[in-house]
Amino acid sequence: MAPTSVKVRSYAKINWTLEVLHLREDGYHEIRTIYQTVSLHDLLHIRASRRGVTVHCDDGLVPCDETNLAHKAALLLKELAGRKSGVTIDIEKRIPVAGGLAGGSSNAAATLMGLVRLWGLQVQDCDLLNLAAKIGSDVPFFLTGGTALGVGRGEEVYPLGEVSSSRLLLANPGIAVSTPGAYKGLGRLTTSGQTRIMPFTVLAAKGISELPLAARNDLEEVVLAVHPEIEGLKLRLIGLGANQALMSGSGATVFGVFDNKRDLSRALGAIRSAGYWCEAVRTVDRRGYFGTLFE
Ligand code: C5P
């Protein structure tokens, strides 16, 4: 018998690298990024209802109307599947909002996967991917998880060999950064740019395990110029023993890569006592991702 409710973990992501190549005719930017799922997650409780889509969230910063990406996902899938009945989605929010960790996009993908199970749907992978890409550039990645390459506007996703489990510290100065604003700040980019061979293919050939140390994000320059506190957090993480510190996506969350558990717990304490949001996380590989998606 089909379940009447499902609980789905909705994991956050970081970007090991994010290269912005050029502005496209459609207004998006052509990017090359390496995504990574991490253990920080929201929890979605999706329940069958008579009709319509209703979203609740325990964080007042999250809109629950049609602009909510989980709401959009549910409506689109309901339409695709021709379902008359509805759903109620309760979101327990732990991922910082507008923090560069793709919490909203992850909620959308978790809703799609949750509803496929709740409604017992037989949906082709490519239909689900197309629907995910309609919702947002980062949404398709969460149908793959683990370590993955994102090209195009980020929506074309290719699984990569996994980065071996890394200890990371996520820190956020409590600023919400607008993604369109961050991209707009890259005013120097023109539509005439040529797609070039990704420098990190060389890196991948050397060994994907090198990635944490080669982290790079082209959006940093723009966002850090407006929010110097993010640069401050990066330096603080390095000072506290991180091998590498980088802004994730369009920010403002920064991740620090640690290979020493003691340094990591000390840094966690120091950053929290300085008043910042901070969480210790591990990278989550594809197997771990799909193995723990449903509670
Ligand atoms: O796809 P998504 O809705 O998440 O993108 C939000 C905004 O971020 C876009 O409207 C666009 O302004 C910007 N963006 C971009 N290039 C990308 C991804 C996003 O310019 N590759």
PDB file of C-alpha atoms and ligand atoms in Angstrom:
ATOM      1  CA  MET A   1       0.000   0.000   0.000  1.00  0.00           C
ATOM      2  CA  ALA A   2       1.214   3.518  -0.829  1.00  0.00           C
ATOM      3  CA  PRO A   3       2.407   5.528   2.216  1.00  0.00           C
ATOM      4  CA  THR A   4       0.298   8.504   3.385  1.00  0.00           C
ATOM      5  CA  SER A   5       3.397  10.497   4.331  1.00  0.00           C
ATOM      6  CA  VAL A   6       7.160  10.505   3.762  1.00  0.00           C
ATOM      7  CA  LYS A   7      10.058  12.185   5.556  1.00  0.00           C
ATOM      8  CA  VAL A   8      12.902  13.309   3.308  1.00  0.00           C
ATOM      9  CA  ARG A   9      16.335  14.650   4.244  1.00  0.00           C
ATOM     10  CA  SER A  10      17.150  17.655   2.105  1.00  0.00           C
ATOM     11  CA  TYR A  11      20.945  18.024   2.069  1.00  0.00           C
ATOM     12  CA  ALA A  12      22.968  21.216   1.525  1.00  0.00           C
ATOM     13  CA  LYS A  13      25.709  21.555  -1.104  1.00  0.00           C
ATOM     14  CA  ILE A  14      28.964  23.409  -1.430  1.00  0.00           C
ATOM     15  CA  ASN A  15      30.860  24.241  -4.626  1.00  0.00           C
ATOM     16  CA  TRP A  16      34.471  23.046  -4.618  1.00  0.00           C
ATOM     17  CA  THR A  17      35.016  25.249  -7.667  1.00  0.00           C
ATOM     18  CA  LEU A  18      32.793  27.715  -9.497  1.00  0.00           C
ATOM     19  CA  GLU A  19      34.081  29.225 -12.726  1.00  0.00           C
ATOM     20  CA  VAL A  20      31.979  31.764 -14.576  1.00  0.00           C
ATOM     21  CA  LEU A  21      32.818  31.752 -18.286  1.00  0.00           C
ATOM     22  CA  HIS A  22      30.507  34.243 -19.973  1.00  0.00           C
ATOM     23  CA  LEU A  23      27.047  35.804 -20.104  1.00  0.00           C
ATOM     24  CA  ARG A  24      24.678  33.822 -22.343  1.00  0.00           C
ATOM     25  CA  GLU A  25      22.012  35.061 -24.741  1.00  0.00           C
ATOM     26  CA  ASP A  26      19.317  33.838 -22.312  1.00  0.00           C
ATOM     27  CA  GLY A  27      20.652  36.093 -19.518  1.00  0.00           C
ATOM     28  CA  TYR A  28      22.225  33.249 -17.498  1.00  0.00           C
ATOM     29  CA  HIS A  29      25.957  32.752 -17.076  1.00  0.00           C
ATOM     30  CA  GLU A  30      27.779  29.767 -18.516  1.00  0.00           C
ATOM     31  CA  ILE A  31      29.480  28.077 -15.579  1.00  0.00           C
ATOM     32  CA  ARG A  32      31.688  25.127 -14.713  1.00  0.00           C
ATOM     33  CA  THR A  33      31.259  23.991 -11.155  1.00  0.00           C
ATOM     34  CA  ILE A  34      31.980  20.976  -8.994  1.00  0.00           C
ATOM     35  CA  TYR A  35      29.135  20.386  -6.577  1.00  0.00           C
ATOM     36  CA  GLN A  36      29.354  18.398  -3.365  1.00  0.00           C
ATOM     37  CA  THR A  37      26.606  17.285  -0.980  1.00  0.00           C
ATOM     38  CA  VAL A  38      27.364  17.787   2.726  1.00  0.00           C
ATOM     39  CA  SER A  39      25.750  16.362   5.855  1.00  0.00           C
ATOM     40  CA  LEU A  40      23.871  19.518   6.943  1.00  0.00           C
ATOM     41  CA  HIS A  41      20.232  19.012   5.971  1.00  0.00           C
ATOM     42  CA  ASP A  42      16.674  20.260   6.311  1.00  0.00           C
ATOM     43  CA  LEU A  43      13.899  17.774   6.997  1.00  0.00           C
ATOM     44  CA  LEU A  44      10.765  17.651   4.853  1.00  0.00           C
ATOM     45  CA  HIS A  45       7.607  15.957   6.065  1.00  0.00           C
ATOM     46  CA  ILE A  46       5.339  15.459   3.062  1.00  0.00           C
ATOM     47  CA  ARG A  47       1.769  14.337   3.708  1.00  0.00           C
ATOM     48  CA  ALA A  48      -1.045  13.488   1.328  1.00  0.00           C
ATOM     49  CA  SER A  49      -3.969  15.921   1.454  1.00  0.00           C
ATOM     50  CA  ARG A  50      -7.283  16.270  -0.364  1.00  0.00           C
ATOM     51  CA  ARG A  51      -6.233  18.945  -2.800  1.00  0.00           C
ATOM     52  CA  GLY A  52      -3.843  21.823  -3.446  1.00  0.00           C
ATOM     53  CA  VAL A  53      -0.290  22.352  -2.226  1.00  0.00           C
ATOM     54  CA  THR A  54       0.429  23.818   1.202  1.00  0.00           C
ATOM     55  CA  VAL A  55       3.891  24.595   2.592  1.00  0.00           C
ATOM     56  CA  HIS A  56       4.796  25.370   6.217  1.00  0.00           C
ATOM     57  CA  CYS A  57       8.266  26.224   7.482  1.00  0.00           C
ATOM     58  CA  ASP A  58       9.595  26.749  11.013  1.00  0.00           C
ATOM     59  CA  ASP A  59      11.824  29.607   9.744  1.00  0.00           C
ATOM     60  CA  GLY A  60       9.963  32.879   9.257  1.00  0.00           C
ATOM     61  CA  LEU A  61      12.467  33.987   6.588  1.00  0.00           C
ATOM     62  CA  VAL A  62      11.227  31.315   4.204  1.00  0.00           C
ATOM     63  CA  PRO A  63       8.250  32.274   2.004  1.00  0.00           C
ATOM     64  CA  CYS A  64       5.614  29.519   1.935  1.00  0.00           C
ATOM     65  CA  ASP A  65       3.665  30.754  -1.100  1.00  0.00           C
ATOM     66  CA  GLU A  66       4.109  29.811  -4.790  1.00  0.00           C
ATOM     67  CA  THR A  67       7.606  31.365  -4.783  1.00  0.00           C
ATOM     68  CA  ASN A  68       8.812  28.605  -2.437  1.00  0.00           C
ATOM     69  CA  LEU A  69      10.794  26.130  -4.563  1.00  0.00           C
ATOM     70  CA  ALA A  70       9.322  23.058  -2.819  1.00  0.00           C
ATOM     71  CA  HIS A  71       5.863  24.484  -3.543  1.00  0.00           C
ATOM     72  CA  LYS A  72       6.819  24.999  -7.209  1.00  0.00           C
ATOM     73  CA  ALA A  73       8.183  21.449  -7.413  1.00  0.00           C
ATOM     74  CA  ALA A  74       5.007  19.931  -5.979  1.00  0.00           C
ATOM     75  CA  LEU A  75       2.741  21.893  -8.352  1.00  0.00           C
ATOM     76  CA  LEU A  76       4.816  20.979 -11.419  1.00  0.00           C
ATOM     77  CA  LEU A  77       4.950  17.278 -10.546  1.00  0.00           C
ATOM     78  CA  LYS A  78       1.251  17.211  -9.690  1.00  0.00           C
ATOM     79  CA  GLU A  79       0.544  18.638 -13.141  1.00  0.00           C
ATOM     80  CA  LEU A  80       2.941  16.236 -14.895  1.00  0.00           C
ATOM     81  CA  ALA A  81       1.417  13.238 -13.111  1.00  0.00           C
ATOM     82  CA  GLY A  82      -2.170  14.492 -13.561  1.00  0.00           C
ATOM     83  CA  ARG A  83      -2.879  14.103  -9.816  1.00  0.00           C
ATOM     84  CA  LYS A  84      -6.093  15.544  -8.413  1.00  0.00           C
ATOM     85  CA  SER A  85      -5.152  15.066  -4.752  1.00  0.00           C
ATOM     86  CA  GLY A  86      -2.837  17.465  -2.909  1.00  0.00           C
ATOM     87  CA  VAL A  87       0.059  17.604  -0.439  1.00  0.00           C
ATOM     88  CA  THR A  88       1.158  19.421   2.690  1.00  0.00           C
ATOM     89  CA  ILE A  89       4.904  19.986   3.089  1.00  0.00           C
ATOM     90  CA  ASP A  90       6.393  20.853   6.475  1.00  0.00           C
ATOM     91  CA  ILE A  91       9.979  22.126   6.263  1.00  0.00           C
ATOM     92  CA  GLU A  92      12.288  21.956   9.285  1.00  0.00           C
ATOM     93  CA  LYS A  93      14.916  24.499   8.248  1.00  0.00           C
ATOM     94  CA  ARG A  94      18.535  24.061   9.303  1.00  0.00           C
ATOM     95  CA  ILE A  95      20.331  25.263   6.157  1.00  0.00           C
ATOM     96  CA  PRO A  96      20.923  29.059   6.233  1.00  0.00           C
ATOM     97  CA  VAL A  97      18.523  30.881   3.896  1.00  0.00           C
ATOM     98  CA  ALA A  98      20.086  32.574   0.820  1.00  0.00           C
ATOM     99  CA  GLY A  99      23.439  31.287   2.077  1.00  0.00           C
ATOM    100  CA  GLY A 100      25.006  29.749  -1.056  1.00  0.00           C
ATOM    101  CA  LEU A 101      24.213  26.215   0.159  1.00  0.00           C
ATOM    102  CA  ALA A 102      21.215  25.775  -2.175  1.00  0.00           C
ATOM    103  CA  GLY A 103      18.765  24.999   0.619  1.00  0.00           C
ATOM    104  CA  GLY A 104      15.722  26.059  -1.444  1.00  0.00           C
ATOM    105  CA  SER A 105      16.869  24.095  -4.504  1.00  0.00           C
ATOM    106  CA  SER A 106      17.544  21.059  -2.355  1.00  0.00           C
ATOM    107  CA  ASN A 107      14.035  21.336  -0.828  1.00  0.00           C
ATOM    108  CA  ALA A 108      12.616  21.320  -4.373  1.00  0.00           C
ATOM    109  CA  ALA A 109      14.531  18.176  -5.379  1.00  0.00           C
ATOM    110  CA  ALA A 110      13.647  16.444  -2.092  1.00  0.00           C
ATOM    111  CA  THR A 111       9.981  17.271  -2.749  1.00  0.00           C
ATOM    112  CA  LEU A 112      10.187  15.721  -6.229  1.00  0.00           C
ATOM    113  CA  MET A 113      11.803  12.531  -4.898  1.00  0.00           C
ATOM    114  CA  GLY A 114       9.435  12.449  -1.907  1.00  0.00           C
ATOM    115  CA  LEU A 115       6.332  12.790  -4.093  1.00  0.00           C
ATOM    116  CA  VAL A 116       7.509  10.115  -6.528  1.00  0.00           C
ATOM    117  CA  ARG A 117       7.531   7.769  -3.516  1.00  0.00           C
ATOM    118  CA  LEU A 118       4.346   9.090  -1.869  1.00  0.00           C
ATOM    119  CA  TRP A 119       2.316   8.890  -5.068  1.00  0.00           C
ATOM    120  CA  GLY A 120       4.019   5.706  -6.322  1.00  0.00           C
ATOM    121  CA  LEU A 121       4.833   7.408  -9.648  1.00  0.00           C
ATOM    122  CA  GLN A 122       6.743   5.874 -12.538  1.00  0.00           C
ATOM    123  CA  VAL A 123       8.555   8.937 -13.898  1.00  0.00           C
ATOM    124  CA  GLN A 124      11.360   8.820 -16.461  1.00  0.00           C
ATOM    125  CA  ASP A 125      14.642  10.195 -15.086  1.00  0.00           C
ATOM    126  CA  CYS A 126      14.873  12.697 -17.945  1.00  0.00           C
ATOM    127  CA  ASP A 127      11.358  14.033 -17.233  1.00  0.00           C
ATOM    128  CA  LEU A 128      12.269  14.564 -13.594  1.00  0.00           C
ATOM    129  CA  LEU A 129      15.556  16.248 -14.585  1.00  0.00           C
ATOM    130  CA  ASN A 130      13.786  18.589 -17.011  1.00  0.00           C
ATOM    131  CA  LEU A 131      11.273  19.504 -14.367  1.00  0.00           C
ATOM    132  CA  ALA A 132      14.077  20.122 -11.840  1.00  0.00           C
ATOM    133  CA  ALA A 133      15.912  22.398 -14.309  1.00  0.00           C
ATOM    134  CA  LYS A 134      12.716  24.441 -14.778  1.00  0.00           C
ATOM    135  CA  ILE A 135      12.643  25.155 -11.034  1.00  0.00           C
ATOM    136  CA  GLY A 136      16.260  26.352 -10.739  1.00  0.00           C
ATOM    137  CA  SER A 137      19.819  25.832 -11.983  1.00  0.00           C
ATOM    138  CA  ASP A 138      20.980  23.976  -8.835  1.00  0.00           C
ATOM    139  CA  VAL A 139      17.945  21.665  -8.510  1.00  0.00           C
ATOM    140  CA  PRO A 140      19.049  18.869 -10.937  1.00  0.00           C
ATOM    141  CA  PHE A 141      22.273  18.358  -8.967  1.00  0.00           C
ATOM    142  CA  PHE A 142      20.246  17.095  -5.997  1.00  0.00           C
ATOM    143  CA  LEU A 143      18.842  14.284  -8.148  1.00  0.00           C
ATOM    144  CA  THR A 144      22.469  13.042  -8.418  1.00  0.00           C
ATOM    145  CA  GLY A 145      24.221  14.075  -5.168  1.00  0.00           C
ATOM    146  CA  GLY A 146      27.788  13.237  -4.103  1.00  0.00           C
ATOM    147  CA  THR A 147      30.574  14.935  -6.090  1.00  0.00           C
ATOM    148  CA  ALA A 148      29.359  16.086  -9.515  1.00  0.00           C
ATOM    149  CA  LEU A 149      30.305  18.403 -12.348  1.00  0.00           C
ATOM    150  CA  GLY A 150      27.759  21.077 -13.296  1.00  0.00           C
ATOM    151  CA  VAL A 151      27.951  22.784 -16.706  1.00  0.00           C
ATOM    152  CA  GLY A 152      25.663  25.065 -18.723  1.00  0.00           C
ATOM    153  CA  ARG A 153      23.926  27.241 -16.130  1.00  0.00           C
ATOM    154  CA  GLY A 154      24.731  24.483 -13.611  1.00  0.00           C
ATOM    155  CA  GLU A 155      21.733  22.324 -14.520  1.00  0.00           C
ATOM    156  CA  GLU A 156      23.623  19.824 -16.702  1.00  0.00           C
ATOM    157  CA  VAL A 157      25.100  17.455 -14.157  1.00  0.00           C
ATOM    158  CA  TYR A 158      27.668  14.671 -14.484  1.00  0.00           C
ATOM    159  CA  PRO A 159      28.615  12.427 -11.570  1.00  0.00           C
ATOM    160  CA  LEU A 160      32.353  12.429 -10.788  1.00  0.00           C
ATOM    161  CA  GLY A 161      34.542  10.147  -8.736  1.00  0.00           C
ATOM    162  CA  GLU A 162      33.880  11.047  -5.102  1.00  0.00           C
ATOM    163  CA  VAL A 163      36.094  13.339  -3.059  1.00  0.00           C
ATOM    164  CA  SER A 164      37.157  11.182  -0.122  1.00  0.00           C
ATOM    165  CA  SER A 165      35.269  12.177   3.015  1.00  0.00           C
ATOM    166  CA  SER A 166      36.398  15.606   4.193  1.00  0.00           C
ATOM    167  CA  ARG A 167      35.799  17.401   7.467  1.00  0.00           C
ATOM    168  CA  LEU A 168      34.403  20.837   6.819  1.00  0.00           C
ATOM    169  CA  LEU A 169      33.322  23.778   8.889  1.00  0.00           C
ATOM    170  CA  LEU A 170      30.510  25.899   7.457  1.00  0.00           C
ATOM    171  CA  ALA A 171      30.344  29.476   8.755  1.00  0.00           C
ATOM    172  CA  ASN A 172      27.940  32.277   7.891  1.00  0.00           C
ATOM    173  CA  PRO A 173      28.137  35.910   8.987  1.00  0.00           C
ATOM    174  CA  GLY A 174      24.326  36.194   8.986  1.00  0.00           C
ATOM    175  CA  ILE A 175      24.070  37.912   5.616  1.00  0.00           C
ATOM    176  CA  ALA A 176      21.634  36.862   2.884  1.00  0.00           C
ATOM    177  CA  VAL A 177      23.231  37.304  -0.559  1.00  0.00           C
ATOM    178  CA  SER A 178      21.067  37.550  -3.688  1.00  0.00           C
ATOM    179  CA  THR A 179      22.283  35.146  -6.407  1.00  0.00           C
ATOM    180  CA  PRO A 180      21.131  37.351  -9.337  1.00  0.00           C
ATOM    181  CA  GLY A 181      22.883  40.297  -7.659  1.00  0.00           C
ATOM    182  CA  ALA A 182      26.162  38.362  -7.363  1.00  0.00           C
ATOM    183  CA  TYR A 183      26.070  37.349 -11.037  1.00  0.00           C
ATOM    184  CA  LYS A 184      25.107  40.869 -12.115  1.00  0.00           C
ATOM    185  CA  GLY A 185      28.189  42.171 -10.330  1.00  0.00           C
ATOM    186  CA  LEU A 186      30.321  40.331 -12.889  1.00  0.00           C
ATOM    187  CA  GLY A 187      29.587  43.182 -15.306  1.00  0.00           C
ATOM    188  CA  ARG A 188      32.870  42.755 -17.154  1.00  0.00           C
ATOM    189  CA  LEU A 189      31.700  39.473 -18.690  1.00  0.00           C
ATOM    190  CA  THR A 190      30.318  39.665 -22.220  1.00  0.00           C
ATOM    191  CA  THR A 191      28.248  37.351 -24.389  1.00  0.00           C
ATOM    192  CA  SER A 192      31.191  36.993 -26.769  1.00  0.00           C
ATOM    193  CA  GLY A 193      33.116  34.748 -24.380  1.00  0.00           C
ATOM    194  CA  GLN A 194      34.175  31.384 -25.717  1.00  0.00           C
ATOM    195  CA  THR A 195      33.599  28.174 -23.830  1.00  0.00           C
ATOM    196  CA  ARG A 196      37.027  26.902 -22.912  1.00  0.00           C
ATOM    197  CA  ILE A 197      38.406  23.643 -21.697  1.00  0.00           C
ATOM    198  CA  MET A 198      37.954  23.384 -17.957  1.00  0.00           C
ATOM    199  CA  PRO A 199      41.230  23.812 -16.142  1.00  0.00           C
ATOM    200  CA  PHE A 200      39.996  21.423 -13.462  1.00  0.00           C
ATOM    201  CA  THR A 201      39.818  18.535 -15.914  1.00  0.00           C
ATOM    202  CA  VAL A 202      43.590  18.510 -15.500  1.00  0.00           C
ATOM    203  CA  LEU A 203      43.016  18.401 -11.807  1.00  0.00           C
ATOM    204  CA  ALA A 204      40.482  15.592 -12.045  1.00  0.00           C
ATOM    205  CA  ALA A 205      43.051  13.623 -14.039  1.00  0.00           C
ATOM    206  CA  LYS A 206      45.565  14.168 -11.238  1.00  0.00           C
ATOM    207  CA  GLY A 207      43.111  12.908  -8.672  1.00  0.00           C
ATOM    208  CA  ILE A 208      39.793  14.245  -7.445  1.00  0.00           C
ATOM    209  CA  SER A 209      41.135  14.118  -3.892  1.00  0.00           C
ATOM    210  CA  GLU A 210      43.158  17.251  -4.727  1.00  0.00           C
ATOM    211  CA  LEU A 211      39.939  19.238  -5.179  1.00  0.00           C
ATOM    212  CA  PRO A 212      39.546  20.556  -1.642  1.00  0.00           C
ATOM    213  CA  LEU A 213      42.906  22.270  -1.981  1.00  0.00           C
ATOM    214  CA  ALA A 214      42.249  23.708  -5.432  1.00  0.00           C
ATOM    215  CA  ALA A 215      38.947  25.320  -4.470  1.00  0.00           C
ATOM    216  CA  ARG A 216      38.162  28.506  -6.390  1.00  0.00           C
ATOM    217  CA  ASN A 217      35.035  30.647  -6.788  1.00  0.00           C
ATOM    218  CA  ASP A 218      34.740  33.418  -9.402  1.00  0.00           C
ATOM    219  CA  LEU A 219      31.806  35.028  -7.551  1.00  0.00           C
ATOM    220  CA  GLU A 220      33.990  35.751  -4.509  1.00  0.00           C
ATOM    221  CA  GLU A 221      35.550  38.909  -5.914  1.00  0.00           C
ATOM    222  CA  VAL A 222      32.156  40.564  -6.447  1.00  0.00           C
ATOM    223  CA  VAL A 223      30.520  39.428  -3.201  1.00  0.00           C
ATOM    224  CA  LEU A 224      33.568  40.034  -0.982  1.00  0.00           C
ATOM    225  CA  ALA A 225      33.862  43.596  -2.287  1.00  0.00           C
ATOM    226  CA  VAL A 226      30.360  44.311  -0.897  1.00  0.00           C
ATOM    227  CA  HIS A 227      30.625  42.106   2.223  1.00  0.00           C
ATOM    228  CA  PRO A 228      34.178  42.235   3.629  1.00  0.00           C
ATOM    229  CA  GLU A 229      32.980  40.236   6.680  1.00  0.00           C
ATOM    230  CA  ILE A 230      33.001  37.143   4.434  1.00  0.00           C
ATOM    231  CA  GLU A 231      36.707  37.652   3.696  1.00  0.00           C
ATOM    232  CA  GLY A 232      37.198  38.124   7.450  1.00  0.00           C
ATOM    233  CA  LEU A 233      35.555  34.743   8.111  1.00  0.00           C
ATOM    234  CA  LYS A 234      37.735  33.037   5.478  1.00  0.00           C
ATOM    235  CA  LEU A 235      40.896  34.428   7.067  1.00  0.00           C
ATOM    236  CA  ARG A 236      39.672  33.423  10.492  1.00  0.00           C
ATOM    237  CA  LEU A 237      39.125  29.827   9.323  1.00  0.00           C
ATOM    238  CA  ILE A 238      42.645  29.694   7.864  1.00  0.00           C
ATOM    239  CA  GLY A 239      44.033  31.172  11.097  1.00  0.00           C
ATOM    240  CA  LEU A 240      42.220  28.413  13.023  1.00  0.00           C
ATOM    241  CA  GLY A 241      43.890  25.622  11.027  1.00  0.00           C
ATOM    242  CA  ALA A 242      41.810  25.169   7.852  1.00  0.00           C
ATOM    243  CA  ASN A 243      43.860  24.022   4.823  1.00  0.00           C
ATOM    244  CA  GLN A 244      41.563  25.969   2.570  1.00  0.00           C
ATOM    245  CA  ALA A 245      38.597  28.319   2.978  1.00  0.00           C
ATOM    246  CA  LEU A 246      36.209  29.398   0.246  1.00  0.00           C
ATOM    247  CA  MET A 247      32.814  30.998  -0.217  1.00  0.00           C
ATOM    248  CA  SER A 248      30.153  28.529  -1.406  1.00  0.00           C
ATOM    249  CA  GLY A 249      28.055  29.479  -4.473  1.00  0.00           C
ATOM    250  CA  SER A 250      26.998  33.119  -4.282  1.00  0.00           C
ATOM    251  CA  GLY A 251      27.659  33.187  -0.520  1.00  0.00           C
ATOM    252  CA  ALA A 252      27.576  34.245   2.205  1.00  0.00           C
ATOM    253  CA  THR A 253      28.438  30.836   3.696  1.00  0.00           C
ATOM    254  CA  VAL A 254      32.143  29.988   3.766  1.00  0.00           C
ATOM    255  CA  PHE A 255      33.537  26.466   4.130  1.00  0.00           C
ATOM    256  CA  GLY A 256      36.858  25.587   5.696  1.00  0.00           C
ATOM    257  CA  VAL A 257      38.544  22.254   4.962  1.00  0.00           C
ATOM    258  CA  PHE A 258      40.180  20.626   8.012  1.00  0.00           C
ATOM    259  CA  ASP A 259      42.087  17.395   8.241  1.00  0.00           C
ATOM    260  CA  ASN A 260      42.455  17.541  11.971  1.00  0.00           C
ATOM    261  CA  LYS A 261      39.443  16.880  14.210  1.00  0.00           C
ATOM    262  CA  ARG A 262      40.902  18.822  17.153  1.00  0.00           C
ATOM    263  CA  ASP A 263      41.503  21.980  15.083  1.00  0.00           C
ATOM    264  CA  LEU A 264      38.014  21.684  13.689  1.00  0.00           C
ATOM    265  CA  SER A 265      36.291  21.533  17.105  1.00  0.00           C
ATOM    266  CA  ARG A 266      38.441  24.399  18.388  1.00  0.00           C
ATOM    267  CA  ALA A 267      37.541  26.491  15.321  1.00  0.00           C
ATOM    268  CA  LEU A 268      33.832  25.632  15.742  1.00  0.00           C
ATOM    269  CA  GLY A 269      33.923  26.921  19.327  1.00  0.00           C
ATOM    270  CA  ALA A 270      35.871  30.067  18.406  1.00  0.00           C
ATOM    271  CA  ILE A 271      33.592  31.024  15.514  1.00  0.00           C
ATOM    272  CA  ARG A 272      30.396  30.374  17.482  1.00  0.00           C
ATOM    273  CA  SER A 273      31.628  32.455  20.403  1.00  0.00           C
ATOM    274  CA  ALA A 274      32.341  35.278  17.954  1.00  0.00           C
ATOM    275  CA  GLY A 275      28.566  35.196  17.261  1.00  0.00           C
ATOM    276  CA  TYR A 276      28.521  33.546  13.851  1.00  0.00           C
ATOM    277  CA  TRP A 277      26.389  30.620  12.682  1.00  0.00           C
ATOM    278  CA  CYS A 278      28.750  27.659  12.345  1.00  0.00           C
ATOM    279  CA  GLU A 279      28.343  23.885  11.798  1.00  0.00           C
ATOM    280  CA  ALA A 280      30.812  20.999  11.504  1.00  0.00           C
ATOM    281  CA  VAL A 281      29.860  18.769   8.543  1.00  0.00           C
ATOM    282  CA  ARG A 282      31.216  15.878   6.450  1.00  0.00           C
ATOM    283  CA  THR A 283      31.027  15.462   2.717  1.00  0.00           C
ATOM    284  CA  VAL A 284      28.264  13.020   1.726  1.00  0.00           C
ATOM    285  CA  ASP A 285      28.975  10.693  -1.211  1.00  0.00           C
ATOM    286  CA  ARG A 286      26.301   9.492  -3.641  1.00  0.00           C
ATOM    287  CA  ARG A 287      25.793   6.207  -1.831  1.00  0.00           C
ATOM    288  CA  GLY A 288      25.422   7.920   1.521  1.00  0.00           C
ATOM    289  CA  TYR A 289      23.103  10.482  -0.060  1.00  0.00           C
ATOM    290  CA  PHE A 290      20.612   8.000  -1.514  1.00  0.00           C
ATOM    291  CA  GLY A 291      21.036   5.637   1.429  1.00  0.00           C
ATOM    292  CA  THR A 292      19.842   8.276   3.907  1.00  0.00           C
ATOM    293  CA  LEU A 293      17.438  10.356   1.816  1.00  0.00           C
ATOM    294  CA  PHE A 294      14.322   8.875   3.433  1.00  0.00           C
ATOM    295  CA  GLU A 295      13.977   8.803   7.185  1.00  0.00           C
TER     296      GLU A 295
HETATM  297  O1  C5P B   1      18.418  29.242 -11.882  1.00  0.00           O
HETATM  298  P1  C5P B   1      18.164  30.081 -10.689  1.00  0.00           P
HETATM  299  O2  C5P B   1      16.719  30.507 -10.597  1.00  0.00           O
HETATM  300  O3  C5P B   1      18.634  29.480  -9.417  1.00  0.00           O
HETATM  301  O4  C5P B   1      19.017  31.399 -10.885  1.00  0.00           O
HETATM  302  C1  C5P B   1      18.766  32.567 -10.141  1.00  0.00           C
HETATM  303  C2  C5P B   1      19.386  33.735 -10.856  1.00  0.00           C
HETATM  304  O5  C5P B   1      20.824  33.665 -10.767  1.00  0.00           O
HETATM  305  C3  C5P B   1      19.099  33.820 -12.330  1.00  0.00           C
HETATM  306  O6  C5P B   1      17.899  34.497 -12.585  1.00  0.00           O
HETATM  307  C4  C5P B   1      20.303  34.588 -12.865  1.00  0.00           C
HETATM  308  O7  C5P B   1      20.137  35.963 -12.606  1.00  0.00           O
HETATM  309  C5  C5P B   1      21.434  34.088 -11.962  1.00  0.00           C
HETATM  310  N1  C5P B   1      22.192  32.972 -12.564  1.00  0.00           N
HETATM  311  C6  C5P B   1      23.044  33.222 -13.633  1.00  0.00           C
HETATM  312  N2  C5P B   1      23.766  32.199 -14.182  1.00  0.00           N
HETATM  313  C7  C5P B   1      23.679  30.947 -13.689  1.00  0.00           C
HETATM  314  C8  C5P B   1      22.813  30.662 -12.600  1.00  0.00           C
HETATM  315  C9  C5P B   1      22.086  31.702 -12.064  1.00  0.00           C
HETATM  316  O8  C5P B   1      23.149  34.368 -14.095  1.00  0.00           O
HETATM  317  N3  C5P B   1      24.420  29.970 -14.216  1.00  0.00           N
END
